[in-house]
């Protein structure tokens, strides 16, 4: 591809640190989303549904990742179509009072991040993430 063909594609990197203030509400919402996605229990994707439900019950980061959809972030932006997306969530040690806790240059020093991207409706860990 020439530069003129590839210049229309943009990689947007967003990093956030979120505080889970109500783990029960978060996992409950994630479970509702999974139920809506898979329909009645016992269908063709029963095993996948059980795995997804277990993940969001055990880990707030998984529950959050299952509810965040990159398509929702850009779907209302005129002139933009989401080509591919990848997202994940992890529990981190974070001190909001530490001025060095948010180092935006951290990724640059460590080299390039993994450039692989998943399709919009797949997640890094195989658990469906509301896409």
JSON list of C-alpha atoms in Angstrom, two decimals:
[
{"chain": "A", "resi": 1, "resn": "UNK", "atom": "CA", "xyz": [0.00, 0.00, 0.00]},
{"chain": "A", "resi": 2, "resn": "UNK", "atom": "CA", "xyz": [1.20, 3.47, -0.72]},
{"chain": "A", "resi": 3, "resn": "UNK", "atom": "CA", "xyz": [1.40, 6.18, 1.92]},
{"chain": "A", "resi": 4, "resn": "UNK", "atom": "CA", "xyz": [-1.69, 7.85, 0.51]},
{"chain": "A", "resi": 5, "resn": "UNK", "atom": "CA", "xyz": [-3.69, 4.62, 0.94]},
{"chain": "A", "resi": 6, "resn": "UNK", "atom": "CA", "xyz": [-2.53, 3.93, 4.49]},
{"chain": "A", "resi": 7, "resn": "UNK", "atom": "CA", "xyz": [-2.69, 7.51, 5.78]},
{"chain": "A", "resi": 8, "resn": "UNK", "atom": "CA", "xyz": [-6.45, 7.24, 6.19]},
{"chain": "A", "resi": 9, "resn": "UNK", "atom": "CA", "xyz": [-5.94, 4.70, 9.00]},
{"chain": "A", "resi": 10, "resn": "UNK", "atom": "CA", "xyz": [-5.23, 6.01, 12.50]},
{"chain": "A", "resi": 11, "resn": "UNK", "atom": "CA", "xyz": [-4.26, 4.08, 15.63]},
{"chain": "A", "resi": 12, "resn": "UNK", "atom": "CA", "xyz": [-5.87, 5.75, 18.63]},
{"chain": "A", "resi": 13, "resn": "UNK", "atom": "CA", "xyz": [-4.44, 4.65, 21.97]},
{"chain": "A", "resi": 14, "resn": "UNK", "atom": "CA", "xyz": [-6.42, 5.36, 25.09]},
{"chain": "A", "resi": 15, "resn": "UNK", "atom": "CA", "xyz": [-5.31, 4.36, 28.56]},
{"chain": "A", "resi": 16, "resn": "UNK", "atom": "CA", "xyz": [-7.42, 4.88, 31.65]},
{"chain": "A", "resi": 17, "resn": "UNK", "atom": "CA", "xyz": [-7.23, 3.93, 35.29]},
{"chain": "A", "resi": 18, "resn": "UNK", "atom": "CA", "xyz": [-10.68, 3.38, 36.75]},
{"chain": "A", "resi": 19, "resn": "UNK", "atom": "CA", "xyz": [-11.69, 2.76, 40.34]},
{"chain": "A", "resi": 20, "resn": "UNK", "atom": "CA", "xyz": [-14.27, 0.04, 40.90]},
{"chain": "A", "resi": 21, "resn": "UNK", "atom": "CA", "xyz": [-16.47, 1.54, 43.59]},
{"chain": "A", "resi": 22, "resn": "UNK", "atom": "CA", "xyz": [-19.23, -1.09, 43.54]},
{"chain": "A", "resi": 23, "resn": "UNK", "atom": "CA", "xyz": [-17.97, -4.54, 42.45]},
{"chain": "A", "resi": 24, "resn": "UNK", "atom": "CA", "xyz": [-21.42, -6.13, 42.84]},
{"chain": "A", "resi": 25, "resn": "UNK", "atom": "CA", "xyz": [-23.08, -3.57, 40.58]},
{"chain": "A", "resi": 26, "resn": "UNK", "atom": "CA", "xyz": [-20.30, -3.98, 38.01]},
{"chain": "A", "resi": 27, "resn": "UNK", "atom": "CA", "xyz": [-20.43, -7.77, 37.92]},
{"chain": "A", "resi": 28, "resn": "UNK", "atom": "CA", "xyz": [-24.24, -7.72, 37.94]},
{"chain": "A", "resi": 29, "resn": "UNK", "atom": "CA", "xyz": [-24.32, -5.45, 34.91]},
{"chain": "A", "resi": 30, "resn": "UNK", "atom": "CA", "xyz": [-21.73, -7.60, 33.16]},
{"chain": "A", "resi": 31, "resn": "UNK", "atom": "CA", "xyz": [-23.79, -10.74, 33.86]},
{"chain": "A", "resi": 32, "resn": "UNK", "atom": "CA", "xyz": [-26.91, -9.03, 32.45]},
{"chain": "A", "resi": 33, "resn": "UNK", "atom": "CA", "xyz": [-24.96, -8.12, 29.32]},
{"chain": "A", "resi": 34, "resn": "UNK", "atom": "CA", "xyz": [-23.74, -11.70, 28.92]},
{"chain": "A", "resi": 35, "resn": "UNK", "atom": "CA", "xyz": [-27.29, -13.01, 29.36]},
{"chain": "A", "resi": 36, "resn": "UNK", "atom": "CA", "xyz": [-28.57, -10.61, 26.70]},
{"chain": "A", "resi": 37, "resn": "UNK", "atom": "CA", "xyz": [-25.77, -11.60, 24.33]},
{"chain": "A", "resi": 38, "resn": "UNK", "atom": "CA", "xyz": [-26.19, -15.35, 24.70]},
{"chain": "A", "resi": 39, "resn": "UNK", "atom": "CA", "xyz": [-29.94, -15.62, 25.27]},
{"chain": "A", "resi": 40, "resn": "UNK", "atom": "CA", "xyz": [-31.29, -18.60, 27.17]},
{"chain": "A", "resi": 41, "resn": "UNK", "atom": "CA", "xyz": [-28.78, -20.81, 29.02]},
{"chain": "A", "resi": 42, "resn": "UNK", "atom": "CA", "xyz": [-28.04, -24.18, 27.45]},
{"chain": "A", "resi": 43, "resn": "UNK", "atom": "CA", "xyz": [-27.79, -23.06, 23.85]},
{"chain": "A", "resi": 44, "resn": "UNK", "atom": "CA", "xyz": [-24.95, -23.74, 21.41]},
{"chain": "A", "resi": 45, "resn": "UNK", "atom": "CA", "xyz": [-22.61, -21.37, 23.24]},
{"chain": "A", "resi": 46, "resn": "UNK", "atom": "CA", "xyz": [-23.42, -22.63, 26.75]},
{"chain": "A", "resi": 47, "resn": "UNK", "atom": "CA", "xyz": [-19.80, -23.48, 27.59]},
{"chain": "A", "resi": 48, "resn": "UNK", "atom": "CA", "xyz": [-18.57, -20.10, 26.38]},
{"chain": "A", "resi": 49, "resn": "UNK", "atom": "CA", "xyz": [-21.31, -18.35, 28.35]},
{"chain": "A", "resi": 50, "resn": "UNK", "atom": "CA", "xyz": [-20.41, -20.22, 31.56]},
{"chain": "A", "resi": 51, "resn": "UNK", "atom": "CA", "xyz": [-16.74, -19.28, 31.09]},
{"chain": "A", "resi": 52, "resn": "UNK", "atom": "CA", "xyz": [-17.64, -15.62, 30.55]},
{"chain": "A", "resi": 53, "resn": "UNK", "atom": "CA", "xyz": [-19.93, -15.56, 33.59]},
{"chain": "A", "resi": 54, "resn": "UNK", "atom": "CA", "xyz": [-17.26, -17.12, 35.81]},
{"chain": "A", "resi": 55, "resn": "UNK", "atom": "CA", "xyz": [-14.69, -14.60, 34.61]},
{"chain": "A", "resi": 56, "resn": "UNK", "atom": "CA", "xyz": [-16.84, -11.54, 35.37]},
{"chain": "A", "resi": 57, "resn": "UNK", "atom": "CA", "xyz": [-17.88, -12.91, 38.78]},
{"chain": "A", "resi": 58, "resn": "UNK", "atom": "CA", "xyz": [-14.25, -13.51, 39.82]},
{"chain": "A", "resi": 59, "resn": "UNK", "atom": "CA", "xyz": [-12.52, -10.46, 38.38]},
{"chain": "A", "resi": 60, "resn": "UNK", "atom": "CA", "xyz": [-13.70, -6.85, 38.28]},
{"chain": "A", "resi": 61, "resn": "UNK", "atom": "CA", "xyz": [-11.25, -6.14, 35.46]},
{"chain": "A", "resi": 62, "resn": "UNK", "atom": "CA", "xyz": [-12.91, -8.84, 33.34]},
{"chain": "A", "resi": 63, "resn": "UNK", "atom": "CA", "xyz": [-16.35, -7.48, 34.17]},
{"chain": "A", "resi": 64, "resn": "UNK", "atom": "CA", "xyz": [-15.28, -4.02, 33.09]},
{"chain": "A", "resi": 65, "resn": "UNK", "atom": "CA", "xyz": [-13.67, -5.26, 29.87]},
{"chain": "A", "resi": 66, "resn": "UNK", "atom": "CA", "xyz": [-16.84, -7.19, 29.01]},
{"chain": "A", "resi": 67, "resn": "UNK", "atom": "CA", "xyz": [-18.87, -3.96, 29.15]},
{"chain": "A", "resi": 68, "resn": "UNK", "atom": "CA", "xyz": [-16.50, -1.61, 27.34]},
{"chain": "A", "resi": 69, "resn": "UNK", "atom": "CA", "xyz": [-16.93, -1.60, 23.57]},
{"chain": "A", "resi": 70, "resn": "UNK", "atom": "CA", "xyz": [-14.54, 0.44, 21.39]},
{"chain": "A", "resi": 71, "resn": "UNK", "atom": "CA", "xyz": [-17.23, 0.67, 18.72]},
{"chain": "A", "resi": 72, "resn": "UNK", "atom": "CA", "xyz": [-19.39, 2.66, 21.16]},
{"chain": "A", "resi": 73, "resn": "UNK", "atom": "CA", "xyz": [-16.57, 5.18, 21.58]},
{"chain": "A", "resi": 74, "resn": "UNK", "atom": "CA", "xyz": [-16.47, 6.08, 17.89]},
{"chain": "A", "resi": 75, "resn": "UNK", "atom": "CA", "xyz": [-19.83, 5.02, 16.46]},
{"chain": "A", "resi": 76, "resn": "UNK", "atom": "CA", "xyz": [-21.24, 8.56, 16.62]},
{"chain": "A", "resi": 77, "resn": "UNK", "atom": "CA", "xyz": [-18.13, 10.26, 15.21]},
{"chain": "A", "resi": 78, "resn": "UNK", "atom": "CA", "xyz": [-18.93, 11.41, 11.65]},
{"chain": "A", "resi": 79, "resn": "UNK", "atom": "CA", "xyz": [-16.60, 10.22, 8.91]},
{"chain": "A", "resi": 80, "resn": "UNK", "atom": "CA", "xyz": [-15.06, 7.42, 10.98]},
{"chain": "A", "resi": 81, "resn": "UNK", "atom": "CA", "xyz": [-15.52, 3.67, 10.70]},
{"chain": "A", "resi": 82, "resn": "UNK", "atom": "CA", "xyz": [-13.91, 1.27, 13.18]},
{"chain": "A", "resi": 83, "resn": "UNK", "atom": "CA", "xyz": [-11.74, -1.14, 11.18]},
{"chain": "A", "resi": 84, "resn": "UNK", "atom": "CA", "xyz": [-10.27, -3.23, 14.03]},
{"chain": "A", "resi": 85, "resn": "UNK", "atom": "CA", "xyz": [-10.05, -3.00, 17.78]},
{"chain": "A", "resi": 86, "resn": "UNK", "atom": "CA", "xyz": [-8.37, -4.75, 20.65]},
{"chain": "A", "resi": 87, "resn": "UNK", "atom": "CA", "xyz": [-8.86, -4.05, 24.31]},
{"chain": "A", "resi": 88, "resn": "UNK", "atom": "CA", "xyz": [-8.12, -5.57, 27.65]},
{"chain": "A", "resi": 89, "resn": "UNK", "atom": "CA", "xyz": [-8.40, -4.73, 31.29]},
{"chain": "A", "resi": 90, "resn": "UNK", "atom": "CA", "xyz": [-6.20, -5.64, 34.24]},
{"chain": "A", "resi": 91, "resn": "UNK", "atom": "CA", "xyz": [-6.01, -4.91, 37.93]},
{"chain": "A", "resi": 92, "resn": "UNK", "atom": "CA", "xyz": [-3.11, -2.56, 38.70]},
{"chain": "A", "resi": 93, "resn": "UNK", "atom": "CA", "xyz": [-1.46, -1.03, 41.73]},
{"chain": "A", "resi": 94, "resn": "UNK", "atom": "CA", "xyz": [-2.26, 2.67, 41.58]},
{"chain": "A", "resi": 95, "resn": "UNK", "atom": "CA", "xyz": [-1.83, 5.49, 44.05]},
{"chain": "A", "resi": 96, "resn": "UNK", "atom": "CA", "xyz": [-3.73, 8.61, 42.97]},
{"chain": "A", "resi": 97, "resn": "UNK", "atom": "CA", "xyz": [-1.62, 10.69, 45.36]},
{"chain": "A", "resi": 98, "resn": "UNK", "atom": "CA", "xyz": [1.67, 9.60, 43.76]},
{"chain": "A", "resi": 99, "resn": "UNK", "atom": "CA", "xyz": [2.71, 12.18, 41.14]},
{"chain": "A", "resi": 100, "resn": "UNK", "atom": "CA", "xyz": [4.78, 9.53, 39.31]},
{"chain": "A", "resi": 101, "resn": "UNK", "atom": "CA", "xyz": [1.93, 7.00, 39.17]},
{"chain": "A", "resi": 102, "resn": "UNK", "atom": "CA", "xyz": [0.87, 8.18, 35.74]},
{"chain": "A", "resi": 103, "resn": "UNK", "atom": "CA", "xyz": [3.90, 7.98, 33.43]},
{"chain": "A", "resi": 104, "resn": "UNK", "atom": "CA", "xyz": [2.68, 8.63, 29.90]},
{"chain": "A", "resi": 105, "resn": "UNK", "atom": "CA", "xyz": [6.15, 7.97, 28.44]},
{"chain": "A", "resi": 106, "resn": "UNK", "atom": "CA", "xyz": [6.32, 4.46, 29.92]},
{"chain": "A", "resi": 107, "resn": "UNK", "atom": "CA", "xyz": [5.31, 2.68, 26.67]},
{"chain": "A", "resi": 108, "resn": "UNK", "atom": "CA", "xyz": [7.77, 4.65, 24.57]},
{"chain": "A", "resi": 109, "resn": "UNK", "atom": "CA", "xyz": [10.73, 3.58, 26.71]},
{"chain": "A", "resi": 110, "resn": "UNK", "atom": "CA", "xyz": [9.70, -0.08, 26.61]},
{"chain": "A", "resi": 111, "resn": "UNK", "atom": "CA", "xyz": [9.58, -0.23, 22.84]},
{"chain": "A", "resi": 112, "resn": "UNK", "atom": "CA", "xyz": [6.69, -0.83, 20.54]},
{"chain": "A", "resi": 113, "resn": "UNK", "atom": "CA", "xyz": [3.58, -2.43, 21.91]},
{"chain": "A", "resi": 114, "resn": "UNK", "atom": "CA", "xyz": [2.15, -5.52, 20.27]},
{"chain": "A", "resi": 115, "resn": "UNK", "atom": "CA", "xyz": [0.70, -4.35, 16.98]},
{"chain": "A", "resi": 116, "resn": "UNK", "atom": "CA", "xyz": [-1.71, -7.27, 16.65]},
{"chain": "A", "resi": 117, "resn": "UNK", "atom": "CA", "xyz": [-5.35, -6.27, 16.72]},
{"chain": "A", "resi": 118, "resn": "UNK", "atom": "CA", "xyz": [-8.42, -8.42, 17.06]},
{"chain": "A", "resi": 119, "resn": "UNK", "atom": "CA", "xyz": [-11.68, -8.15, 15.25]},
{"chain": "A", "resi": 120, "resn": "UNK", "atom": "CA", "xyz": [-14.14, -5.79, 16.89]},
{"chain": "A", "resi": 121, "resn": "UNK", "atom": "CA", "xyz": [-16.10, -8.58, 18.56]},
{"chain": "A", "resi": 122, "resn": "UNK", "atom": "CA", "xyz": [-13.16, -10.55, 19.94]},
{"chain": "A", "resi": 123, "resn": "UNK", "atom": "CA", "xyz": [-11.09, -9.82, 23.02]},
{"chain": "A", "resi": 124, "resn": "UNK", "atom": "CA", "xyz": [-7.50, -10.56, 23.93]},
{"chain": "A", "resi": 125, "resn": "UNK", "atom": "CA", "xyz": [-8.35, -13.30, 26.42]},
{"chain": "A", "resi": 126, "resn": "UNK", "atom": "CA", "xyz": [-11.14, -15.08, 24.56]},
{"chain": "A", "resi": 127, "resn": "UNK", "atom": "CA", "xyz": [-13.89, -13.83, 26.87]},
{"chain": "A", "resi": 128, "resn": "UNK", "atom": "CA", "xyz": [-16.56, -11.99, 24.86]},
{"chain": "A", "resi": 129, "resn": "UNK", "atom": "CA", "xyz": [-16.40, -8.28, 25.51]},
{"chain": "A", "resi": 130, "resn": "UNK", "atom": "CA", "xyz": [-19.80, -6.97, 24.45]},
{"chain": "A", "resi": 131, "resn": "UNK", "atom": "CA", "xyz": [-18.90, -6.40, 20.85]}
]
